[in-house]
């Protein structure tokens, strides 16, 4: 029975590129050609050829990303849960392409291919391939398919390296890049793991300097490499949950040197399976390409590399991924942000380690699907979304903003009025993006939101708002001085743990800062404190002392004095009552206040 | 030139144990004997034989823990920075012993030894050894040295497993156990790494089923195993700092398959060096012993195992150790705490990963040295310390307690009066242990402190106070219901982030809870709030709103109402003024308050 959301039956196709005398010039300076590329496509390319998405695969992947080759295939493609009708990469809307990388062994030219010069397999005479070379070959494929600009390039792990390379080296050829569980540079630890794997392959007696084709393959070496890889793809937590210390047979230790724990059996099995489908030389070449990867190498610095990007970028990391930890994704994200590129970032909470990019399907569907909805300005999804936003009655919207501040947001309209048309705005603690959505719609700002919550960040992405998941209590260190026209902190000052640090950082990063907070000096608070002798619970401070998210209470007077102490200049002080501005005795009568401050005190 | 703090020139000694017909019966049921043990000793055994410390080594260690074998040795013993005159294990005070484990290859009987039955090396016919078997052999050594009770057994990594095994299986034979960077059970991830290493050794063409003695050794397999081990001993951060992406030769990539990054060269070198000194079969046997290690296996549960412990226990973990992460140490610690054992725990902040136990010498010297000072009740160090404590004028001590609460601690004496003689006390947020020290000296309580700060925990250990490093905002989940007579939270309620959770947890864990806090209802606070319209800064609330560690302010009335809401019964309310109890209008006149509450509301 065909699955309703399957990409269906697909066939691998082959194309020949880089025909002599137009061989591809590799990063090494050597030439390679002709090159065969194996690829598959899903969905229909639209008339304007604007709906094509290239999916790039990881170390052991191939062109078969989704669907089945035969109705009775036991397994679908490697990312079938993400690619198909109604899935994250929705093949009823998008034309999805996936090709096997060069250097690989799944149909594209690699070390196991026949060298036309010798009539023998290349083996180690195959030239070293880089991620840039892989992408170069993909460019030639996309050219052959007659596609000028891809809607998106998306991939996880080494696939993410390729997506990033596309965005940096070929900025005009894509509208969006989705970089998942990846890095901008291979670090010492991942190089080390790869080096051990390559050592194991080359130490195998059957390896014979790479000339093993037609004879015994270096199965034990490749198997060890794969076992090691698997450890790095899982997290300690997921291995514990999956295997623990279960034994292969029964409950008794056998007191023998051989494998007996389930985790050993699992790795043995993974190793054996891999040996049947993967070429050891390809493993050497592809891991080498990953080790070589450093997106900044050609451009001087990561920032200079990211300055080349023209597409929107979505970066996804996973909390338990220790192969490419979230900090590596964040380096990409903040370099893009410093270069005022359109970037969104979400660190997805997951116990699955690096493999999470193959498993956390539900949350990825929401975020990636929403991001793609906004990748093309004229797509239906985008227009729908805009209309919905515009229809919302602005003044009376429910307080969707922060979740933590329950009262009606009388400060929003005022803040929108304060911001200049077309300016660059950073909203710290942006919640689900309500304020930024209004600023985009009414003032056409170039926006960046920051929020600590994965759910709120996902919601922002779905609303077409650029947003970074981050904890502002750790500062805004990766952002450059005076790089935003406005930095906004609306009704968030009282919930941050280090208001001092946060405001100083805002003053550093923004030319103007807009801060709103509930007024602890309001008469109702003071009177309640005096008469009740208790920590005040009022309309604007609605929490009991022990459950309040408001770690710091302050009044207008407190804020003024604080501004003096940090040399901040108060440009405007707008004390607010529910029905307007509190002109007289603001510290006594304002329920909240909006300030515009600058660091040029 | 001899180093002043060196253990000096030492000689490896050998002893034969388990002579037939008294062979050692191994965990496997097989018998082994005669067994040669290589060991070294440092310092002098005192007349009462009460100052002997056994140091247990890790996977690749040996008996040569400190000093040099010859004056011109290029390297001292493997833990020379920790063992010597004036060092953490002070050989001017202690008699230090270290022996090579059985199954090893550094002088003790192992697979490379000659099997007396065949006259050939054992190879894989050597019986499987467990950590318990290693310890069993150490017991026989200590017997031969005429030592009844060790002052301490201490070790890191697999050495920590042995120290834990001593404490559990031979509780009467030691006064203290120091378990460093270790675990109570090998988890799936570490078994997996060991399995890959064993695969690499056994896949080596030269391995020949373990019968390689006299011919080529399985050098490449053993080298791969060692390289892999090294990755797990370092942290991602330390590898990044040490190697980054530096290249072995110059700055240019060579576009070849071989090693070229410095980290690869480093691993190659480590692998080669290791092959010259270590036996591949021993690597198989010792990793197997580690994989088998599960201290609870014989006793039903971790708690039942820990219930057997009679010694003091110090557990040290390192923040960046991902081979045996801090959570595994914490499992040991809380099982001991649940069994009312005398345990202290510190998680040392370090970037060095698992190797930190060989490198973080300064902080370990302070903690381990201080812990050993208190291991023997009649030692000079202990008595000195007691005297110092006793001499301190109790009422007028400087407010050393918490660092966060600056005022004079008028609540301490009151709390000491409230606690019954000889009771079991948990002090949450114990600071440097001042209150617990007074409770020990005046009420002879059985104490446990909890504090989040490494420095304060180290100070407690040095004062002979049992203390656990933990963040109380994460709850007290590992501790059992009603397991302490008193749980104290003195001047800490206002700085925790989740006071609701903390108090509920205290009520669950303690039969009685004693809570003190500064009173937000004091007239000076109220008046200041009313008149100034600012967040109050007073004698007892001395911080500006933006820098206060006091996340939650509350008054006596607030606390009373909170107790009602969580069904806590207030047994006593003691409102305090600087010169005594505030009998009238407590909420208005008390600067702070001490409460005794119970969960049996």
PDB file of C-alpha atoms in Angstrom, chain A residues 260-405:
ATOM      1  CA  UNK A 260      29.057  -9.255  24.756  1.00  0.00           C
ATOM      2  CA  UNK A 261      27.311  -5.973  25.554  1.00  0.00           C
ATOM      3  CA  UNK A 262      24.423  -4.998  23.257  1.00  0.00           C
ATOM      4  CA  UNK A 263      26.153  -1.769  22.345  1.00  0.00           C
ATOM      5  CA  UNK A 264      29.092  -3.816  21.041  1.00  0.00           C
ATOM      6  CA  UNK A 265      26.786  -6.018  19.003  1.00  0.00           C
ATOM      7  CA  UNK A 266      25.054  -2.938  17.625  1.00  0.00           C
ATOM      8  CA  UNK A 267      28.356  -1.395  16.550  1.00  0.00           C
ATOM      9  CA  UNK A 268      29.550  -4.698  15.066  1.00  0.00           C
ATOM     10  CA  UNK A 269      26.334  -4.833  13.058  1.00  0.00           C
ATOM     11  CA  UNK A 270      26.610  -1.217  11.907  1.00  0.00           C
ATOM     12  CA  UNK A 271      30.174  -1.848  10.838  1.00  0.00           C
ATOM     13  CA  UNK A 272      29.280  -4.998   8.904  1.00  0.00           C
ATOM     14  CA  UNK A 273      26.332  -3.386   7.143  1.00  0.00           C
ATOM     15  CA  UNK A 274      28.393  -0.407   6.128  1.00  0.00           C
ATOM     16  CA  UNK A 275      31.137  -2.498   4.610  1.00  0.00           C
ATOM     17  CA  UNK A 276      28.605  -3.960   2.192  1.00  0.00           C
ATOM     18  CA  UNK A 277      27.548  -0.606   0.808  1.00  0.00           C
ATOM     19  CA  UNK A 278      30.428   1.830   1.150  1.00  0.00           C
ATOM     20  CA  UNK A 279      33.859   2.102  -0.382  1.00  0.00           C
ATOM     21  CA  UNK A 280      36.817   2.460   1.990  1.00  0.00           C
ATOM     22  CA  UNK A 281      38.659   4.894  -0.294  1.00  0.00           C
ATOM     23  CA  UNK A 282      35.567   7.112  -0.477  1.00  0.00           C
ATOM     24  CA  UNK A 283      35.571   7.136   3.314  1.00  0.00           C
ATOM     25  CA  UNK A 284      39.145   8.433   3.256  1.00  0.00           C
ATOM     26  CA  UNK A 285      38.354  11.115   0.668  1.00  0.00           C
ATOM     27  CA  UNK A 286      35.105  12.355   2.143  1.00  0.00           C
ATOM     28  CA  UNK A 287      36.411  12.574   5.716  1.00  0.00           C
ATOM     29  CA  UNK A 288      39.430  14.433   4.331  1.00  0.00           C
ATOM     30  CA  UNK A 289      37.082  16.896   2.601  1.00  0.00           C
ATOM     31  CA  UNK A 290      35.333  17.465   5.928  1.00  0.00           C
ATOM     32  CA  UNK A 291      38.639  17.930   7.754  1.00  0.00           C
ATOM     33  CA  UNK A 292      39.732  20.492   5.161  1.00  0.00           C
ATOM     34  CA  UNK A 293      36.499  22.452   5.503  1.00  0.00           C
ATOM     35  CA  UNK A 294      37.006  25.994   6.724  1.00  0.00           C
ATOM     36  CA  UNK A 295      34.589  28.391   5.075  1.00  0.00           C
ATOM     37  CA  UNK A 296      36.759  31.388   5.955  1.00  0.00           C
ATOM     38  CA  UNK A 297      39.972  30.030   4.417  1.00  0.00           C
ATOM     39  CA  UNK A 298      39.556  31.817   1.075  1.00  0.00           C
ATOM     40  CA  UNK A 299      38.139  35.024   2.459  1.00  0.00           C
ATOM     41  CA  UNK A 300      40.386  36.069   5.323  1.00  0.00           C
ATOM     42  CA  UNK A 301      37.877  35.683   8.137  1.00  0.00           C
ATOM     43  CA  UNK A 302      34.531  34.177   8.954  1.00  0.00           C
ATOM     44  CA  UNK A 303      32.976  37.630   8.868  1.00  0.00           C
ATOM     45  CA  UNK A 304      34.378  38.389   5.430  1.00  0.00           C
ATOM     46  CA  UNK A 305      33.055  35.053   4.203  1.00  0.00           C
ATOM     47  CA  UNK A 306      29.614  35.738   5.635  1.00  0.00           C
ATOM     48  CA  UNK A 307      29.570  39.233   4.137  1.00  0.00           C
ATOM     49  CA  UNK A 308      29.270  37.513   0.741  1.00  0.00           C
ATOM     50  CA  UNK A 309      25.964  35.867   1.626  1.00  0.00           C
ATOM     51  CA  UNK A 310      22.851  37.218  -0.118  1.00  0.00           C
ATOM     52  CA  UNK A 311      20.365  34.496   0.783  1.00  0.00           C
ATOM     53  CA  UNK A 312      18.328  34.120   3.904  1.00  0.00           C
ATOM     54  CA  UNK A 313      19.979  31.626   6.236  1.00  0.00           C
ATOM     55  CA  UNK A 314      18.419  29.287   8.780  1.00  0.00           C
ATOM     56  CA  UNK A 315      20.843  27.577  11.146  1.00  0.00           C
ATOM     57  CA  UNK A 316      19.679  24.676  13.305  1.00  0.00           C
ATOM     58  CA  UNK A 317      21.724  23.031  16.039  1.00  0.00           C
ATOM     59  CA  UNK A 318      20.873  20.315  18.573  1.00  0.00           C
ATOM     60  CA  UNK A 319      21.499  20.613  22.281  1.00  0.00           C
ATOM     61  CA  UNK A 320      23.161  17.189  22.660  1.00  0.00           C
ATOM     62  CA  UNK A 321      25.197  17.242  19.424  1.00  0.00           C
ATOM     63  CA  UNK A 322      28.795  16.993  20.590  1.00  0.00           C
ATOM     64  CA  UNK A 323      30.281  16.339  17.127  1.00  0.00           C
ATOM     65  CA  UNK A 324      29.263  19.805  15.907  1.00  0.00           C
ATOM     66  CA  UNK A 325      28.155  21.494  19.115  1.00  0.00           C
ATOM     67  CA  UNK A 326      25.697  24.424  19.067  1.00  0.00           C
ATOM     68  CA  UNK A 327      28.566  26.885  19.687  1.00  0.00           C
ATOM     69  CA  UNK A 328      29.867  26.150  16.173  1.00  0.00           C
ATOM     70  CA  UNK A 329      26.498  26.949  14.645  1.00  0.00           C
ATOM     71  CA  UNK A 330      26.390  30.102  16.749  1.00  0.00           C
ATOM     72  CA  UNK A 331      29.706  31.272  15.304  1.00  0.00           C
ATOM     73  CA  UNK A 332      28.120  31.150  11.833  1.00  0.00           C
ATOM     74  CA  UNK A 333      24.966  32.860  13.060  1.00  0.00           C
ATOM     75  CA  UNK A 334      26.678  35.783  14.733  1.00  0.00           C
ATOM     76  CA  UNK A 335      29.098  36.351  11.872  1.00  0.00           C
ATOM     77  CA  UNK A 336      26.041  36.648   9.602  1.00  0.00           C
ATOM     78  CA  UNK A 337      24.310  38.925  12.104  1.00  0.00           C
ATOM     79  CA  UNK A 338      27.379  41.154  12.344  1.00  0.00           C
ATOM     80  CA  UNK A 339      27.275  41.460   8.551  1.00  0.00           C
ATOM     81  CA  UNK A 340      23.594  42.417   8.746  1.00  0.00           C
ATOM     82  CA  UNK A 341      22.564  39.266   6.871  1.00  0.00           C
ATOM     83  CA  UNK A 342      19.118  37.744   7.221  1.00  0.00           C
ATOM     84  CA  UNK A 343      19.727  34.877   9.616  1.00  0.00           C
ATOM     85  CA  UNK A 344      17.628  32.840  12.011  1.00  0.00           C
ATOM     86  CA  UNK A 345      18.908  30.354  14.552  1.00  0.00           C
ATOM     87  CA  UNK A 346      17.312  27.722  16.700  1.00  0.00           C
ATOM     88  CA  UNK A 347      19.032  25.287  19.059  1.00  0.00           C
ATOM     89  CA  UNK A 348      16.647  22.354  19.237  1.00  0.00           C
ATOM     90  CA  UNK A 349      16.446  20.541  22.561  1.00  0.00           C
ATOM     91  CA  UNK A 350      17.138  16.885  21.822  1.00  0.00           C
ATOM     92  CA  UNK A 351      18.770  13.871  23.443  1.00  0.00           C
ATOM     93  CA  UNK A 352      19.674  12.247  20.106  1.00  0.00           C
ATOM     94  CA  UNK A 353      23.077  13.872  19.612  1.00  0.00           C
ATOM     95  CA  UNK A 354      24.272  14.605  16.084  1.00  0.00           C
ATOM     96  CA  UNK A 355      21.775  12.092  14.669  1.00  0.00           C
ATOM     97  CA  UNK A 356      18.989  14.394  15.836  1.00  0.00           C
ATOM     98  CA  UNK A 357      18.946  15.999  12.392  1.00  0.00           C
ATOM     99  CA  UNK A 358      17.630  12.686  11.061  1.00  0.00           C
ATOM    100  CA  UNK A 359      15.185  12.163  13.924  1.00  0.00           C
ATOM    101  CA  UNK A 360      13.707  15.395  15.305  1.00  0.00           C
ATOM    102  CA  UNK A 361      11.262  15.532  12.423  1.00  0.00           C
ATOM    103  CA  UNK A 362       8.282  17.230  14.043  1.00  0.00           C
ATOM    104  CA  UNK A 363      10.034  20.320  15.304  1.00  0.00           C
ATOM    105  CA  UNK A 364      12.117  20.598  12.097  1.00  0.00           C
ATOM    106  CA  UNK A 365       8.994  20.373   9.974  1.00  0.00           C
ATOM    107  CA  UNK A 366       7.522  23.401  11.747  1.00  0.00           C
ATOM    108  CA  UNK A 367      10.654  25.508  11.576  1.00  0.00           C
ATOM    109  CA  UNK A 368      11.939  24.543   8.117  1.00  0.00           C
ATOM    110  CA  UNK A 369       8.456  24.528   6.606  1.00  0.00           C
ATOM    111  CA  UNK A 370       7.795  27.989   8.047  1.00  0.00           C
ATOM    112  CA  UNK A 371      11.170  29.289   6.931  1.00  0.00           C
ATOM    113  CA  UNK A 372      10.625  28.052   3.348  1.00  0.00           C
ATOM    114  CA  UNK A 373       7.180  29.725   3.335  1.00  0.00           C
ATOM    115  CA  UNK A 374       8.987  33.043   3.566  1.00  0.00           C
ATOM    116  CA  UNK A 375      11.927  32.274   1.290  1.00  0.00           C
ATOM    117  CA  UNK A 376      10.215  33.607  -1.829  1.00  0.00           C
ATOM    118  CA  UNK A 377       8.467  36.990  -1.456  1.00  0.00           C
ATOM    119  CA  UNK A 378       5.639  36.184  -3.854  1.00  0.00           C
ATOM    120  CA  UNK A 379       4.707  32.750  -2.640  1.00  0.00           C
ATOM    121  CA  UNK A 380       1.151  32.145  -1.571  1.00  0.00           C
ATOM    122  CA  UNK A 381       2.163  31.203   1.949  1.00  0.00           C
ATOM    123  CA  UNK A 382       3.971  34.436   2.442  1.00  0.00           C
ATOM    124  CA  UNK A 383       1.115  36.565   1.165  1.00  0.00           C
ATOM    125  CA  UNK A 384      -1.386  34.719   3.354  1.00  0.00           C
ATOM    126  CA  UNK A 385       0.735  35.331   6.346  1.00  0.00           C
ATOM    127  CA  UNK A 386       1.108  39.032   5.650  1.00  0.00           C
ATOM    128  CA  UNK A 387      -2.652  39.367   5.249  1.00  0.00           C
ATOM    129  CA  UNK A 388      -3.323  37.658   8.511  1.00  0.00           C
ATOM    130  CA  UNK A 389      -0.960  40.013  10.255  1.00  0.00           C
ATOM    131  CA  UNK A 390      -2.517  43.061   8.656  1.00  0.00           C
ATOM    132  CA  UNK A 391      -6.004  41.999   9.603  1.00  0.00           C
ATOM    133  CA  UNK A 392      -5.188  41.739  13.280  1.00  0.00           C
ATOM    134  CA  UNK A 393      -6.654  44.736  15.114  1.00  0.00           C
ATOM    135  CA  UNK A 394      -3.481  46.269  16.364  1.00  0.00           C
ATOM    136  CA  UNK A 395      -4.511  48.135  19.443  1.00  0.00           C
ATOM    137  CA  UNK A 396      -6.602  45.388  20.903  1.00  0.00           C
ATOM    138  CA  UNK A 397      -4.420  42.381  20.230  1.00  0.00           C
ATOM    139  CA  UNK A 398      -4.206  39.883  23.035  1.00  0.00           C
ATOM    140  CA  UNK A 399      -0.966  40.107  24.977  1.00  0.00           C
ATOM    141  CA  UNK A 400       0.747  37.446  22.908  1.00  0.00           C
ATOM    142  CA  UNK A 401       4.119  39.031  23.313  1.00  0.00           C
ATOM    143  CA  UNK A 402       6.150  37.599  26.087  1.00  0.00           C
ATOM    144  CA  UNK A 403       4.108  35.190  28.038  1.00  0.00           C
ATOM    145  CA  UNK A 404       5.768  36.540  31.136  1.00  0.00           C
ATOM    146  CA  UNK A 405       4.063  39.912  31.082  1.00  0.00           C
TER     147      UNK A 405
END
